[in-house]
Amino acid sequence: MKQAVIVIVFLMLFGGGVFAQFPQTERQKRRMEQSIKASEDRENEGRLVSEARLPVPRPAVMNVDVQMALSKAEYKTFAEAKAAEAKKIVDGDPLWLYIKFKSKLGDYVLTTRHPDDPEKLRYTLFAEMAPRGDITALSQYSIRFAKDDLAMTEVRINLAPGMFGRNRSIPVFLMTSGAAKTGVWNNEFRLTNNTSVPRALTDNLAATPVTLDFSTGPAKYQKMDSEYDSMILRGTTDVAKMPVAGSFFSERISTLLTAKLAADNILPLKTYFSGDDWEEVAAFGVQMRKSRRVFATFTYRRGEGCFYGVAEVTEEFEFLTGKFREADVKLRKDLPIPCAEA
């Protein structure tokens, strides 16, 4: 590969006269430049692979090496939650997920390269709600862990009503319960590091049954579902409080947001992202849908007043190409704030 690049560079350095005398060969020059760039990219990818081989998750016996429990109250340990395990949920119950690893979290996560930055690694587990005994799923959420998390032996996550903070809550339960019909539903909560859907019922790290008794409907969970975004952005349903800044940043998304705001005649005073990464979810019905989203906050003046708004940036996944489509940006704006906060 390096020899090919050297030959191309040689032609460009010593073949300048040819390119100058024959303008039609400019296309060839551009193609050579593109070839050099492609060769460099391939070499860089090869270097990344050779320097950091991606670890493979440790084989696990379901519900033995990894265990789960659902509880209606918050406990300090998995053992306490297991002793008070919830098997039947009624509309509006608070709900917590507890996970215990026989060794440590890092042994079971799926390690992949970040799609937007191949030099960064991602550590993921997939949480699902599914009909009991069915190989399909109703909803799925990708739980992203930081490298510092990998030594943990237990994980505690709120499922309802939602909490502020990285991985303190996930929306997968409310996605399902908020969209449920009136009735009693025998479901199960699953945890896996396998990206395949559907897959064998035993091809999970853990699974625990749960009955959803929505005999009078899921109105309370529907309300929690509608308020979930506010809870994870600002820790409250009160939109008078601005969202908290996170560590996520994307120049590409920032450019899209600037263009969207300009189209709405908004000149932002400041902008920032909330959260630390894309929030990635999948829904399974007649047609499988997968998407990721991130939130950004912006402040601005209008007349004598000051306001803030929240941009929800969503990218739908295209299964045919294996890539996310162009982002869709939706704005919620004109939320008044003191000018000192703008």
Coordinates of C-alpha atoms in Angstrom, one line a residue:
M1 CA 0.0 0.0 0.0
K2 CA 2.8 2.4 0.9
Q3 CA 4.6 1.7 -2.4
A4 CA 1.4 2.7 -4.3
V5 CA 1.2 5.9 -2.4
I6 CA 4.9 6.7 -3.2
V7 CA 4.4 6.0 -6.9
I8 CA 1.4 8.4 -7.0
V9 CA 3.3 11.1 -5.1
F10 CA 6.3 10.7 -7.5
L11 CA 4.0 11.3 -10.5
M12 CA 2.5 14.4 -8.9
L13 CA 5.9 15.8 -8.0
F14 CA 7.7 15.2 -11.3
G15 CA 4.8 15.1 -13.7
G16 CA 3.7 18.7 -13.0
G17 CA 4.6 19.7 -16.5
V18 CA 2.2 17.2 -18.0
F19 CA -0.6 18.5 -15.8
A20 CA 0.3 22.1 -16.8
Q21 CA 0.4 21.4 -20.5
F22 CA -2.7 19.4 -20.7
P23 CA -5.6 21.0 -18.6
Q24 CA -7.8 17.9 -19.4
T25 CA -5.5 15.9 -17.1
E26 CA -6.5 17.9 -14.1
R27 CA -9.2 15.3 -13.5
Q28 CA -6.4 12.6 -13.3
K29 CA -4.6 14.8 -10.8
R30 CA -7.6 15.0 -8.6
R31 CA -8.2 11.3 -8.8
M32 CA -4.6 10.7 -7.8
E33 CA -5.1 13.0 -4.8
Q34 CA -8.2 11.1 -3.9
S35 CA -6.3 7.8 -4.2
I36 CA -3.6 9.1 -1.8
K37 CA -6.3 10.2 0.7
A38 CA -8.1 6.8 0.4
S39 CA -4.8 4.9 0.8
E40 CA -3.9 7.0 3.9
D41 CA -7.4 6.3 5.4
R42 CA -7.1 2.6 4.8
E43 CA -3.6 2.6 6.4
N44 CA -5.0 4.5 9.4
E45 CA -7.8 2.0 9.8
G46 CA -5.3 -0.8 9.7
R47 CA -3.2 0.9 12.3
L48 CA -6.1 1.3 14.6
V49 CA -7.0 -2.4 14.3
S50 CA -3.5 -3.6 14.9
E51 CA -2.9 -1.2 17.8
A52 CA -6.1 -1.9 19.6
R53 CA -7.8 -5.3 19.0
L54 CA -11.4 -5.1 20.1
P55 CA -12.0 -7.4 23.0
V56 CA -14.7 -10.0 22.7
P57 CA -17.4 -10.3 25.4
R58 CA -16.9 -13.2 27.8
P59 CA -19.2 -16.2 27.2
A60 CA -22.1 -16.1 29.7
V61 CA -24.7 -18.5 30.9
M62 CA -28.0 -16.5 31.0
N63 CA -29.2 -15.5 34.5
V64 CA -26.0 -17.1 36.0
D65 CA -23.1 -14.9 35.0
V66 CA -25.3 -11.9 34.8
Q67 CA -28.5 -11.4 36.9
M68 CA -31.3 -8.8 36.9
A69 CA -34.0 -7.8 39.3
L70 CA -36.8 -5.2 39.1
S71 CA -37.9 -3.3 42.2
K72 CA -40.5 -0.6 43.0
A73 CA -38.1 1.1 45.4
E74 CA -34.5 2.2 45.3
Y75 CA -32.0 0.0 47.2
K76 CA -28.3 0.2 47.8
T77 CA -27.5 -3.3 46.6
F78 CA -28.7 -6.0 44.1
A79 CA -29.3 -8.4 47.0
E80 CA -31.7 -6.0 48.7
A81 CA -33.5 -5.3 45.4
K82 CA -33.7 -9.1 44.7
A83 CA -35.3 -9.7 48.0
A84 CA -38.0 -7.2 47.1
E85 CA -38.3 -8.1 43.5
A86 CA -41.3 -6.8 41.6
K87 CA -43.1 -9.3 39.4
K88 CA -46.3 -7.3 38.8
I89 CA -46.4 -3.6 37.9
V90 CA -49.5 -1.4 37.8
D91 CA -49.8 2.0 36.1
G92 CA -47.6 4.7 37.8
D93 CA -45.4 2.4 39.9
P94 CA -41.8 3.7 40.2
L95 CA -39.5 1.1 38.8
W96 CA -35.7 0.3 39.2
L97 CA -33.5 -2.1 37.3
Y98 CA -30.6 -3.8 39.2
I99 CA -27.9 -5.8 37.4
K100 CA -25.2 -8.0 39.0
F101 CA -22.2 -9.4 37.2
K102 CA -20.4 -12.5 38.3
S103 CA -17.0 -10.8 37.5
K104 CA -17.3 -7.3 36.3
L105 CA -19.2 -5.2 33.7
G106 CA -16.2 -4.9 31.4
D107 CA -16.2 -8.6 30.7
Y108 CA -19.7 -8.6 29.2
V109 CA -20.0 -5.3 27.3
L110 CA -19.9 -5.1 23.5
T111 CA -16.9 -3.1 22.5
T112 CA -17.1 -1.2 19.2
R113 CA -15.5 1.8 17.5
H114 CA -17.4 5.1 17.7
P115 CA -19.1 5.7 14.3
D116 CA -18.2 9.4 14.3
D117 CA -14.6 8.9 15.7
P118 CA -13.0 5.5 15.1
E119 CA -10.2 6.3 17.6
K120 CA -12.8 6.2 20.4
L121 CA -14.2 3.0 21.8
R122 CA -17.8 2.4 22.9
Y123 CA -18.9 -0.1 25.6
T124 CA -22.5 -1.1 25.2
L125 CA -25.2 -3.3 26.6
F126 CA -28.7 -3.5 25.1
A127 CA -31.8 -3.3 27.4
E128 CA -35.1 -4.6 25.9
M129 CA -38.8 -5.0 26.8
A130 CA -40.3 -7.9 25.0
P131 CA -43.4 -10.2 25.1
R132 CA -42.6 -13.1 27.3
G133 CA -41.4 -16.1 25.4
D134 CA -41.2 -14.2 22.1
I135 CA -38.0 -13.9 20.2
T136 CA -38.8 -10.4 19.0
A137 CA -38.8 -7.3 21.2
L138 CA -41.0 -4.3 21.7
S139 CA -38.3 -1.7 22.4
Q140 CA -34.6 -1.5 22.8
Y141 CA -32.2 1.0 24.3
S142 CA -28.4 1.1 23.9
I143 CA -26.7 1.7 27.3
R144 CA -23.3 3.3 26.8
F145 CA -20.8 3.0 29.5
A146 CA -17.6 4.9 30.1
K147 CA -14.2 3.2 30.5
D148 CA -14.2 4.0 34.2
D149 CA -17.5 2.0 34.6
L150 CA -16.1 -1.3 33.4
A151 CA -14.8 -2.3 36.8
M152 CA -18.3 -2.2 38.3
T153 CA -19.9 -5.4 39.6
E154 CA -23.4 -4.0 40.0
V155 CA -25.4 -1.4 38.1
R156 CA -28.6 0.4 39.3
I157 CA -30.8 2.3 36.8
N158 CA -34.1 4.0 37.2
L159 CA -36.8 3.0 34.7
A160 CA -39.7 5.2 35.9
P161 CA -40.2 8.1 36.2
G162 CA -36.7 9.0 35.0
M163 CA -33.8 10.8 36.6
F164 CA -31.1 13.3 35.6
G165 CA -27.5 12.0 35.2
R166 CA -25.5 9.7 32.9
N167 CA -27.1 6.2 32.9
R168 CA -29.1 7.0 36.0
S169 CA -32.2 6.2 34.0
I170 CA -33.1 4.8 30.6
P171 CA -36.4 5.2 28.6
V172 CA -36.9 1.6 27.4
F173 CA -39.7 0.8 29.9
L174 CA -41.6 4.0 29.4
M175 CA -41.3 3.6 25.6
T176 CA -43.3 0.4 26.0
S177 CA -45.6 1.1 28.8
G178 CA -46.5 4.6 27.5
A179 CA -47.6 3.2 24.2
A180 CA -49.4 0.1 25.7
K181 CA -53.1 -0.6 25.4
T182 CA -55.5 -1.3 28.3
G183 CA -55.1 -4.8 29.5
V184 CA -52.7 -7.2 31.3
W185 CA -49.5 -7.9 29.5
N186 CA -47.0 -10.7 30.3
N187 CA -43.6 -9.3 29.3
E188 CA -40.0 -9.7 30.2
F189 CA -37.0 -7.4 30.6
R190 CA -33.9 -8.5 28.8
L191 CA -30.2 -7.6 28.8
T192 CA -27.9 -8.6 25.9
N193 CA -24.6 -7.8 24.2
N194 CA -25.9 -9.3 20.9
T195 CA -26.9 -6.9 18.2
S196 CA -29.2 -9.4 16.4
V197 CA -33.0 -9.0 16.5
P198 CA -34.7 -11.4 16.6
R199 CA -32.4 -14.0 18.3
A200 CA -32.8 -17.1 20.4
L201 CA -34.5 -16.7 23.7
T202 CA -31.4 -18.1 25.5
D203 CA -29.1 -15.7 23.6
N204 CA -29.3 -13.0 26.4
L205 CA -27.1 -12.2 29.3
A206 CA -30.2 -12.1 31.6
A207 CA -34.0 -12.0 31.4
T208 CA -36.6 -11.4 34.1
P209 CA -40.4 -11.7 33.7
V210 CA -42.7 -8.8 34.5
T211 CA -46.5 -8.5 34.3
L212 CA -47.9 -5.1 33.4
D213 CA -51.4 -4.7 34.8
F214 CA -52.9 -1.9 32.9
S215 CA -56.5 -2.9 33.5
T216 CA -57.5 0.7 33.9
G217 CA -55.1 2.0 31.2
P218 CA -51.5 3.4 31.3
A219 CA -52.4 7.1 31.7
K220 CA -49.8 7.7 34.5
Y221 CA -47.0 6.1 32.5
Q222 CA -48.0 8.0 29.4
K223 CA -47.5 11.2 31.4
M224 CA -44.1 10.0 32.7
D225 CA -43.1 9.2 29.1
S226 CA -44.1 12.6 27.9
E227 CA -42.1 14.2 30.7
Y228 CA -39.1 11.9 30.5
D229 CA -37.0 14.2 28.3
S230 CA -37.4 17.1 30.7
M231 CA -36.3 14.9 33.6
I232 CA -33.1 13.7 31.9
L233 CA -32.3 17.2 30.6
R234 CA -32.8 19.3 33.8
G235 CA -33.8 16.9 36.6
T236 CA -37.3 18.4 36.8
T237 CA -40.5 18.8 34.7
D238 CA -40.3 22.6 35.3
V239 CA -39.1 24.0 32.0
A240 CA -38.3 27.3 33.7
K241 CA -35.0 25.6 34.6
M242 CA -32.6 25.4 31.7
P243 CA -31.1 22.0 30.7
V244 CA -27.7 21.1 32.2
A245 CA -24.7 21.0 29.8
G246 CA -23.1 17.7 29.0
S247 CA -19.8 16.6 27.4
F248 CA -21.2 15.8 23.9
F249 CA -20.0 17.9 21.0
S250 CA -20.3 17.6 17.3
E251 CA -19.1 20.2 14.8
R252 CA -21.4 18.8 12.2
I253 CA -24.5 19.0 14.4
S254 CA -23.5 22.5 15.6
T255 CA -23.4 23.6 11.9
L256 CA -26.9 22.2 11.3
L257 CA -28.2 23.8 14.4
T258 CA -26.8 27.2 13.4
A259 CA -28.4 27.0 10.0
K260 CA -31.8 25.9 11.5
L261 CA -31.7 28.9 14.0
A262 CA -30.8 31.3 11.2
A263 CA -33.8 30.1 9.2
D264 CA -36.0 31.0 12.2
N265 CA -34.3 34.4 12.5
I266 CA -32.6 33.4 15.8
L267 CA -29.1 34.7 16.5
P268 CA -28.0 32.6 19.5
L269 CA -26.0 34.2 22.4
K270 CA -24.8 30.7 23.4
T271 CA -25.4 27.1 22.6
Y272 CA -24.4 23.9 24.3
F273 CA -25.3 20.2 24.2
S274 CA -26.8 18.1 26.9
G275 CA -25.8 14.6 27.6
D276 CA -22.5 12.8 26.9
D277 CA -23.4 10.8 23.8
W278 CA -26.2 10.0 21.3
E279 CA -29.2 8.4 22.8
E280 CA -29.9 5.3 20.6
V281 CA -33.2 3.5 20.6
A282 CA -35.0 0.9 18.5
A283 CA -38.7 0.0 18.2
F284 CA -40.0 -3.2 16.8
G285 CA -43.5 -3.5 15.3
V286 CA -44.6 -4.1 11.7
Q287 CA -41.4 -2.4 10.7
M288 CA -38.2 -2.1 12.7
R289 CA -37.1 1.5 13.4
K290 CA -33.8 2.6 14.9
S291 CA -32.8 6.1 15.6
R292 CA -30.5 8.2 17.7
R293 CA -30.9 11.7 19.1
V294 CA -29.2 14.4 21.1
F295 CA -30.3 17.7 22.6
A296 CA -28.9 21.2 22.3
T297 CA -29.8 24.3 24.2
F298 CA -29.6 27.9 22.8
T299 CA -30.2 31.3 24.3
Y300 CA -31.2 34.5 22.5
R301 CA -32.6 38.0 22.9
R302 CA -35.8 39.2 21.3
G303 CA -36.8 42.8 21.9
E304 CA -36.3 43.6 25.6
G305 CA -36.7 39.9 26.6
C306 CA -34.4 37.0 26.9
F307 CA -35.3 33.4 26.0
Y308 CA -33.9 29.9 25.6
G309 CA -34.9 27.0 23.4
V310 CA -34.1 23.3 23.1
A311 CA -33.2 21.6 19.8
E312 CA -34.0 17.9 19.5
V313 CA -31.7 16.4 16.8
T314 CA -32.7 13.0 15.5
E315 CA -31.1 10.7 12.9
E316 CA -33.0 7.7 11.6
F317 CA -31.0 4.6 10.7
E318 CA -31.1 3.3 7.1
F319 CA -30.8 -0.4 7.3
L320 CA -30.1 -0.7 3.5
T321 CA -26.9 1.4 3.7
G322 CA -26.0 0.7 7.4
K323 CA -25.8 4.4 8.1
F324 CA -27.8 7.1 9.8
R325 CA -29.7 9.5 7.6
E326 CA -29.4 13.3 7.6
A327 CA -30.4 14.8 10.9
D328 CA -33.8 16.3 11.5
V329 CA -33.8 19.3 13.9
K330 CA -36.9 20.2 15.8
L331 CA -37.0 23.4 17.9
R332 CA -38.9 24.2 21.1
K333 CA -38.3 27.9 21.7
D334 CA -39.4 31.2 23.3
L335 CA -39.0 29.9 26.9
P336 CA -38.4 33.1 29.0
I337 CA -35.3 33.4 31.2
P338 CA -33.6 36.2 33.1
C339 CA -31.2 38.0 30.8
A340 CA -28.4 37.3 33.3
E341 CA -28.7 33.6 32.4
A342 CA -28.7 34.2 28.6

